[in-house]
Amino acid sequence: MNAIISASELASALTGEHPPVLLDVRWQLSTPGQPRFDPRAAYEAGHIPGAVFVDLDRELASAPGAHGRHPLPDVAEFGTAMRRAGVSSGTPVVVYDGGQGWAAARAWWLLRWTGHPDVRVLDGGLPAWQGPLETAVPAPAEGDFEPAPGAVGLLDADGAAALARSGVLLDARAGERYRGEVEPIDPVAGHIPGALSAPTDENVAADGRFLPAEELAARFKSLGAAEDTRVGVYCGSGVSAAHEVLALAVAGIPAELYVGSWSEWSSDPSRPVAVGPDPQ
């Protein structure tokens, strides 16, 4: 099954016999000194008809701490949030955000990791949608989704370190953060030794839509990632890395996500840090 869906395909699916549950996961990374984005207000100002708002910080992650800025959510609480949004195991789910794709990919990954069989991301997000928007907040019937973690690969810090030596570990952050030239959020700049720089922004065109699958496959192959290679991805806090895992899925390459990512890795002074363009 394709991991993404076009706006025209979504419009058709919403009028079909088995319309998908639609989740709005708008979110923006908060950096010091910048106004904080209010995703709920953005949702209430206009969303795709029938979409239910999901809060990334509260429902797709647990509180920041030793395991990073966006650790895994409590599985039971995640299940409650998904059922409240109308998610059922036998009903397809489509997730979208404001266009960047990172937050939608985080929801996509979590639903896949917990065993949902049919979830896709709206390619290009809300800006790609050509239909009407609504401000009414829907009240969907309770879903029956029961999360069963482990359906796709998950890495911890030790697993990521090992994979950087034995397989391919991709760093989805901007190149300047990978090289350690800047670090706007986390306490230490640099990257996990052995990881390869692969900014997830380079997986999309100017309109935010993913590049064709064959182009993505060629990009990842040039980095050593292919179907027969074990691949992992990390970023700052496990959000933009989910977007790269999604891009890999579009290219037909399975990948594991290090959810704690650099925000967890860099918080432990015993873990090694590499800087510069050299992976090591």
mmCIF file of C-alpha atoms in Angstrom:
data_model
loop_
_atom_site.group_PDB
_atom_site.id
_atom_site.type_symbol
_atom_site.label_atom_id
_atom_site.label_comp_id
_atom_site.label_asym_id
_atom_site.label_seq_id
_atom_site.Cartn_x
_atom_site.Cartn_y
_atom_site.Cartn_z
ATOM 1 C CA MET A 1 0.000 0.000 0.000
ATOM 2 C CA ASN A 2 1.292 3.468 -0.849
ATOM 3 C CA ALA A 3 2.223 5.479 2.230
ATOM 4 C CA ILE A 4 0.997 8.769 0.755
ATOM 5 C CA ILE A 5 -2.200 9.949 -0.913
ATOM 6 C CA SER A 6 -2.758 12.881 -3.270
ATOM 7 C CA ALA A 7 -5.338 15.588 -2.609
ATOM 8 C CA SER A 8 -7.465 14.403 -5.543
ATOM 9 C CA GLU A 9 -7.337 10.811 -4.298
ATOM 10 C CA LEU A 10 -8.357 11.978 -0.831
ATOM 11 C CA ALA A 11 -11.290 13.988 -2.195
ATOM 12 C CA SER A 12 -12.499 10.895 -4.020
ATOM 13 C CA ALA A 13 -12.013 8.654 -0.968
ATOM 14 C CA LEU A 14 -13.980 11.005 1.276
ATOM 15 C CA THR A 15 -17.040 10.613 -0.958
ATOM 16 C CA GLY A 16 -16.645 6.848 -1.337
ATOM 17 C CA GLU A 17 -18.331 3.967 0.462
ATOM 18 C CA HIS A 18 -15.568 3.627 3.052
ATOM 19 C CA PRO A 19 -14.216 7.122 3.731
ATOM 20 C CA PRO A 20 -11.061 7.370 5.814
ATOM 21 C CA VAL A 21 -10.796 8.851 9.265
ATOM 22 C CA LEU A 22 -9.085 12.200 8.755
ATOM 23 C CA LEU A 23 -6.598 13.552 11.315
ATOM 24 C CA ASP A 24 -5.297 17.151 11.349
ATOM 25 C CA VAL A 25 -1.868 17.227 13.035
ATOM 26 C CA ARG A 26 -0.658 20.752 12.379
ATOM 27 C CA TRP A 27 2.480 21.611 14.352
ATOM 28 C CA GLN A 28 5.599 23.736 14.126
ATOM 29 C CA LEU A 29 8.944 23.364 15.833
ATOM 30 C CA SER A 30 9.315 25.939 18.596
ATOM 31 C CA THR A 31 12.691 27.627 18.888
ATOM 32 C CA PRO A 32 13.827 30.104 21.554
ATOM 33 C CA GLY A 33 12.802 33.678 20.836
ATOM 34 C CA GLN A 34 10.118 32.751 18.307
ATOM 35 C CA PRO A 35 6.334 33.110 18.874
ATOM 36 C CA ARG A 36 4.783 29.769 19.761
ATOM 37 C CA PHE A 37 2.527 28.304 17.069
ATOM 38 C CA ASP A 38 -1.014 27.451 18.232
ATOM 39 C CA PRO A 39 -2.052 24.352 16.270
ATOM 40 C CA ARG A 40 -5.532 24.165 17.783
ATOM 41 C CA ALA A 41 -6.273 27.750 16.743
ATOM 42 C CA ALA A 42 -5.054 27.004 13.222
ATOM 43 C CA TYR A 43 -7.317 23.945 13.088
ATOM 44 C CA GLU A 44 -10.346 25.888 14.334
ATOM 45 C CA ALA A 45 -9.744 28.618 11.750
ATOM 46 C CA GLY A 46 -10.286 26.076 8.969
ATOM 47 C CA HIS A 47 -9.684 22.399 8.317
ATOM 48 C CA ILE A 48 -10.620 19.754 5.775
ATOM 49 C CA PRO A 49 -14.272 18.787 6.415
ATOM 50 C CA GLY A 50 -14.542 15.985 8.949
ATOM 51 C CA ALA A 51 -10.934 16.204 10.145
ATOM 52 C CA VAL A 52 -10.277 15.706 13.852
ATOM 53 C CA PHE A 53 -7.500 17.653 15.543
ATOM 54 C CA VAL A 54 -4.641 15.696 17.103
ATOM 55 C CA ASP A 55 -2.083 17.463 19.289
ATOM 56 C CA LEU A 56 1.444 16.258 18.564
ATOM 57 C CA ASP A 57 2.962 17.490 21.829
ATOM 58 C CA ARG A 58 0.215 16.015 24.022
ATOM 59 C CA GLU A 59 -1.064 12.970 22.122
ATOM 60 C CA LEU A 60 1.816 11.845 19.897
ATOM 61 C CA ALA A 61 4.543 12.276 22.510
ATOM 62 C CA SER A 62 5.031 12.159 26.250
ATOM 63 C CA ALA A 63 6.580 14.941 28.318
ATOM 64 C CA PRO A 64 10.142 16.006 27.447
ATOM 65 C CA GLY A 65 12.825 14.465 29.609
ATOM 66 C CA ALA A 66 15.808 12.152 29.600
ATOM 67 C CA HIS A 67 14.487 10.348 26.505
ATOM 68 C CA GLY A 68 14.296 13.498 24.404
ATOM 69 C CA ARG A 69 11.976 16.367 23.526
ATOM 70 C CA HIS A 70 9.299 14.137 21.960
ATOM 71 C CA PRO A 71 9.545 10.701 23.586
ATOM 72 C CA LEU A 72 7.094 7.976 22.703
ATOM 73 C CA PRO A 73 3.626 8.591 24.121
ATOM 74 C CA ASP A 74 2.184 6.276 26.709
ATOM 75 C CA VAL A 75 0.694 3.532 24.542
ATOM 76 C CA ALA A 76 -2.593 3.354 26.447
ATOM 77 C CA GLU A 77 -3.031 7.130 26.287
ATOM 78 C CA PHE A 78 -2.197 7.112 22.580
ATOM 79 C CA GLY A 79 -4.849 4.446 22.023
ATOM 80 C CA THR A 80 -7.409 6.506 23.924
ATOM 81 C CA ALA A 81 -6.599 9.581 21.821
ATOM 82 C CA MET A 82 -6.891 7.633 18.567
ATOM 83 C CA ARG A 83 -10.203 6.022 19.540
ATOM 84 C CA ARG A 84 -11.520 9.449 20.570
ATOM 85 C CA ALA A 85 -10.580 10.675 17.090
ATOM 86 C CA GLY A 86 -12.626 7.850 15.582
ATOM 87 C CA VAL A 87 -9.764 5.559 14.607
ATOM 88 C CA SER A 88 -10.662 1.891 14.160
ATOM 89 C CA SER A 89 -8.496 -0.968 12.964
ATOM 90 C CA GLY A 90 -10.771 -1.710 10.023
ATOM 91 C CA THR A 91 -11.043 1.866 8.761
ATOM 92 C CA PRO A 92 -8.384 3.647 6.698
ATOM 93 C CA VAL A 93 -6.736 6.732 8.193
ATOM 94 C CA VAL A 94 -5.345 9.779 6.382
ATOM 95 C CA VAL A 95 -3.177 12.266 8.251
ATOM 96 C CA TYR A 96 -2.227 15.773 7.181
ATOM 97 C CA ASP A 97 -0.519 18.847 8.600
ATOM 98 C CA GLY A 98 0.206 22.393 7.471
ATOM 99 C CA GLY A 99 2.374 21.285 4.566
ATOM 100 C CA GLN A 100 5.793 20.536 6.021
ATOM 101 C CA GLY A 101 4.829 16.905 6.483
ATOM 102 C CA TRP A 102 6.830 16.256 9.641
ATOM 103 C CA ALA A 103 3.944 16.124 12.124
ATOM 104 C CA ALA A 104 1.730 14.082 9.806
ATOM 105 C CA ALA A 105 4.600 11.623 9.361
ATOM 106 C CA ARG A 106 4.973 11.304 13.151
ATOM 107 C CA ALA A 107 1.290 10.320 13.431
ATOM 108 C CA TRP A 108 1.658 7.966 10.439
ATOM 109 C CA TRP A 109 4.661 6.281 12.016
ATOM 110 C CA LEU A 110 3.026 5.895 15.428
ATOM 111 C CA LEU A 111 -0.094 4.344 13.938
ATOM 112 C CA ARG A 112 2.049 1.949 11.895
ATOM 113 C CA TRP A 113 4.263 1.111 14.879
ATOM 114 C CA THR A 114 1.198 0.287 16.934
ATOM 115 C CA GLY A 115 -0.247 -1.954 14.248
ATOM 116 C CA HIS A 116 -2.755 0.049 12.214
ATOM 117 C CA PRO A 117 -2.883 -1.621 8.778
ATOM 118 C CA ASP A 118 -4.032 1.282 6.595
ATOM 119 C CA VAL A 119 -2.694 4.783 7.205
ATOM 120 C CA ARG A 120 -1.457 7.348 4.685
ATOM 121 C CA VAL A 121 -0.205 10.923 4.678
ATOM 122 C CA LEU A 122 -1.708 13.626 2.479
ATOM 123 C CA ASP A 123 1.132 14.523 0.120
ATOM 124 C CA GLY A 124 1.760 18.266 0.370
ATOM 125 C CA GLY A 125 -0.490 18.657 3.406
ATOM 126 C CA LEU A 126 -3.252 21.227 3.712
ATOM 127 C CA PRO A 127 -1.822 23.549 1.003
ATOM 128 C CA ALA A 128 -2.352 20.753 -1.547
ATOM 129 C CA TRP A 129 -6.063 20.506 -0.692
ATOM 130 C CA GLN A 130 -8.226 22.244 -3.310
ATOM 131 C CA GLY A 131 -11.608 21.612 -1.698
ATOM 132 C CA PRO A 132 -13.541 23.611 0.893
ATOM 133 C CA LEU A 133 -12.550 24.035 4.520
ATOM 134 C CA GLU A 134 -14.812 24.048 7.547
ATOM 135 C CA THR A 135 -14.617 25.466 11.057
ATOM 136 C CA ALA A 136 -17.135 23.136 12.696
ATOM 137 C CA VAL A 137 -15.503 20.664 15.090
ATOM 138 C CA PRO A 138 -16.753 17.132 14.361
ATOM 139 C CA ALA A 139 -17.723 14.646 17.061
ATOM 140 C CA PRO A 140 -16.801 11.259 15.577
ATOM 141 C CA ALA A 141 -18.079 7.978 16.899
ATOM 142 C CA GLU A 142 -15.625 6.263 19.231
ATOM 143 C CA GLY A 143 -13.184 4.055 17.353
ATOM 144 C CA ASP A 144 -12.031 0.598 18.371
ATOM 145 C CA PHE A 145 -8.276 0.825 17.666
ATOM 146 C CA GLU A 146 -6.166 -1.057 20.205
ATOM 147 C CA PRO A 147 -2.469 -0.272 19.778
ATOM 148 C CA ALA A 148 -0.060 -3.203 19.624
ATOM 149 C CA PRO A 149 3.483 -1.771 19.576
ATOM 150 C CA GLY A 150 6.263 -3.314 17.558
ATOM 151 C CA ALA A 151 4.818 -3.600 14.068
ATOM 152 C CA VAL A 152 7.715 -1.563 12.588
ATOM 153 C CA GLY A 153 11.287 -0.945 13.691
ATOM 154 C CA LEU A 154 12.154 1.237 16.672
ATOM 155 C CA LEU A 155 15.687 2.140 17.785
ATOM 156 C CA ASP A 156 17.014 3.248 21.150
ATOM 157 C CA ALA A 157 20.307 5.100 21.614
ATOM 158 C CA ASP A 158 22.427 1.949 21.801
ATOM 159 C CA GLY A 159 20.670 0.497 18.775
ATOM 160 C CA ALA A 160 21.284 3.669 16.789
ATOM 161 C CA ALA A 161 24.975 3.642 17.714
ATOM 162 C CA ALA A 162 25.292 0.023 16.640
ATOM 163 C CA LEU A 163 23.435 0.591 13.378
ATOM 164 C CA ALA A 164 25.757 3.486 12.497
ATOM 165 C CA ARG A 165 28.545 0.888 12.466
ATOM 166 C CA SER A 166 26.764 -2.125 10.977
ATOM 167 C CA GLY A 167 24.221 -0.604 8.578
ATOM 168 C CA VAL A 168 23.092 2.874 7.532
ATOM 169 C CA LEU A 169 22.042 5.536 10.038
ATOM 170 C CA LEU A 170 20.683 8.709 8.435
ATOM 171 C CA ASP A 171 20.552 12.111 10.149
ATOM 172 C CA ALA A 172 17.454 13.923 8.843
ATOM 173 C CA ARG A 173 18.351 17.351 10.269
ATOM 174 C CA ALA A 174 19.683 20.271 8.260
ATOM 175 C CA GLY A 175 23.290 19.850 7.180
ATOM 176 C CA GLU A 176 24.589 22.691 9.375
ATOM 177 C CA ARG A 177 23.174 20.994 12.481
ATOM 178 C CA TYR A 178 24.674 17.656 11.447
ATOM 179 C CA ARG A 179 28.086 19.302 11.002
ATOM 180 C CA GLY A 180 27.784 21.021 14.374
ATOM 181 C CA GLU A 181 27.987 24.529 12.937
ATOM 182 C CA VAL A 182 24.759 25.587 14.691
ATOM 183 C CA GLU A 183 22.497 24.057 17.303
ATOM 184 C CA PRO A 184 19.405 26.170 18.049
ATOM 185 C CA ILE A 185 17.693 23.785 20.473
ATOM 186 C CA ASP A 186 19.780 21.013 21.997
ATOM 187 C CA PRO A 187 22.697 21.478 24.427
ATOM 188 C CA VAL A 188 25.421 19.967 22.213
ATOM 189 C CA ALA A 189 26.085 20.394 18.482
ATOM 190 C CA GLY A 190 27.141 17.612 16.128
ATOM 191 C CA HIS A 191 25.968 14.142 15.135
ATOM 192 C CA ILE A 192 26.071 10.496 16.133
ATOM 193 C CA PRO A 193 29.426 9.053 15.015
ATOM 194 C CA GLY A 194 28.990 7.058 11.807
ATOM 195 C CA ALA A 195 25.690 8.692 10.844
ATOM 196 C CA LEU A 196 25.270 10.112 7.341
ATOM 197 C CA SER A 197 23.787 13.534 6.633
ATOM 198 C CA ALA A 198 20.493 13.229 4.732
ATOM 199 C CA PRO A 199 18.303 16.310 5.319
ATOM 200 C CA THR A 200 14.671 15.352 4.937
ATOM 201 C CA ASP A 201 13.949 18.684 3.221
ATOM 202 C CA GLU A 202 15.761 17.269 0.191
ATOM 203 C CA ASN A 203 13.104 14.554 -0.182
ATOM 204 C CA VAL A 204 10.452 17.024 -1.313
ATOM 205 C CA ALA A 205 9.892 19.482 -4.145
ATOM 206 C CA ALA A 206 9.311 23.212 -3.678
ATOM 207 C CA ASP A 207 5.576 22.611 -3.143
ATOM 208 C CA GLY A 208 6.232 20.242 -0.231
ATOM 209 C CA ARG A 209 5.237 17.119 -2.143
ATOM 210 C CA PHE A 210 7.528 14.131 -2.192
ATOM 211 C CA LEU A 211 9.853 13.616 -5.120
ATOM 212 C CA PRO A 212 8.958 10.660 -7.370
ATOM 213 C CA ALA A 213 9.686 7.264 -5.835
ATOM 214 C CA GLU A 214 12.470 6.503 -8.306
ATOM 215 C CA GLU A 215 14.261 9.760 -7.467
ATOM 216 C CA LEU A 216 13.985 9.048 -3.746
ATOM 217 C CA ALA A 217 15.272 5.524 -4.255
ATOM 218 C CA ALA A 218 18.270 6.869 -6.194
ATOM 219 C CA ARG A 219 19.016 9.409 -3.480
ATOM 220 C CA PHE A 220 18.942 6.825 -0.722
ATOM 221 C CA LYS A 221 20.920 4.325 -2.775
ATOM 222 C CA SER A 222 23.667 6.939 -3.120
ATOM 223 C CA LEU A 223 23.796 6.991 0.684
ATOM 224 C CA GLY A 224 24.030 3.211 0.883
ATOM 225 C CA ALA A 225 20.386 2.647 1.800
ATOM 226 C CA ALA A 226 18.509 0.003 -0.172
ATOM 227 C CA GLU A 227 15.903 -2.712 0.377
ATOM 228 C CA ASP A 228 18.518 -5.243 1.515
ATOM 229 C CA THR A 229 20.255 -2.834 3.929
ATOM 230 C CA ARG A 230 19.233 -2.212 7.511
ATOM 231 C CA VAL A 231 18.444 1.502 7.706
ATOM 232 C CA GLY A 232 17.713 3.779 10.644
ATOM 233 C CA VAL A 233 16.868 7.484 10.882
ATOM 234 C CA TYR A 234 17.115 10.124 13.591
ATOM 235 C CA CYS A 235 16.698 13.896 13.794
ATOM 236 C CA GLY A 236 16.341 16.322 16.685
ATOM 237 C CA SER A 237 13.401 14.735 18.489
ATOM 238 C CA GLY A 238 11.909 12.002 16.312
ATOM 239 C CA VAL A 239 9.579 14.187 14.222
ATOM 240 C CA SER A 240 11.410 15.172 11.038
ATOM 241 C CA ALA A 241 13.050 11.726 11.094
ATOM 242 C CA ALA A 242 9.577 10.197 10.793
ATOM 243 C CA HIS A 243 9.223 12.235 7.604
ATOM 244 C CA GLU A 244 12.411 10.658 6.277
ATOM 245 C CA VAL A 245 11.143 7.185 7.242
ATOM 246 C CA LEU A 246 8.043 8.053 5.213
ATOM 247 C CA ALA A 247 10.190 9.130 2.256
ATOM 248 C CA LEU A 248 12.073 5.843 2.496
ATOM 249 C CA ALA A 249 8.747 3.988 2.506
ATOM 250 C CA VAL A 250 7.711 5.852 -0.662
ATOM 251 C CA ALA A 251 11.004 4.646 -2.164
ATOM 252 C CA GLY A 252 10.243 1.070 -1.092
ATOM 253 C CA ILE A 253 12.914 0.952 1.634
ATOM 254 C CA PRO A 254 11.917 -0.051 5.182
ATOM 255 C CA ALA A 255 13.607 1.929 7.944
ATOM 256 C CA GLU A 256 13.695 2.107 11.725
ATOM 257 C CA LEU A 257 13.147 5.290 13.739
ATOM 258 C CA TYR A 258 15.294 6.454 16.639
ATOM 259 C CA VAL A 259 12.576 8.397 18.452
ATOM 260 C CA GLY A 260 14.809 9.905 21.153
ATOM 261 C CA SER A 261 17.102 11.240 18.415
ATOM 262 C CA TRP A 262 19.689 13.943 19.024
ATOM 263 C CA SER A 263 17.766 15.494 21.928
ATOM 264 C CA GLU A 264 18.181 12.237 23.868
ATOM 265 C CA TRP A 265 21.676 11.416 22.593
ATOM 266 C CA SER A 266 23.148 14.847 23.372
ATOM 267 C CA SER A 267 21.672 14.952 26.880
ATOM 268 C CA ASP A 268 24.010 12.127 27.968
ATOM 269 C CA PRO A 269 27.575 13.458 28.316
ATOM 270 C CA SER A 270 28.980 9.924 28.099
ATOM 271 C CA ARG A 271 27.871 9.517 24.487
ATOM 272 C CA PRO A 272 30.372 10.455 21.761
ATOM 273 C CA VAL A 273 29.739 13.374 19.423
ATOM 274 C CA ALA A 274 31.139 13.882 15.924
ATOM 275 C CA VAL A 275 31.338 17.247 14.174
ATOM 276 C CA GLY A 276 32.102 18.336 10.632
ATOM 277 C CA PRO A 277 31.106 16.706 7.338
ATOM 278 C CA ASP A 278 32.909 13.422 8.088
ATOM 279 C CA PRO A 279 30.487 10.808 9.539
ATOM 280 C CA GLN A 280 33.117 9.742 12.088
#
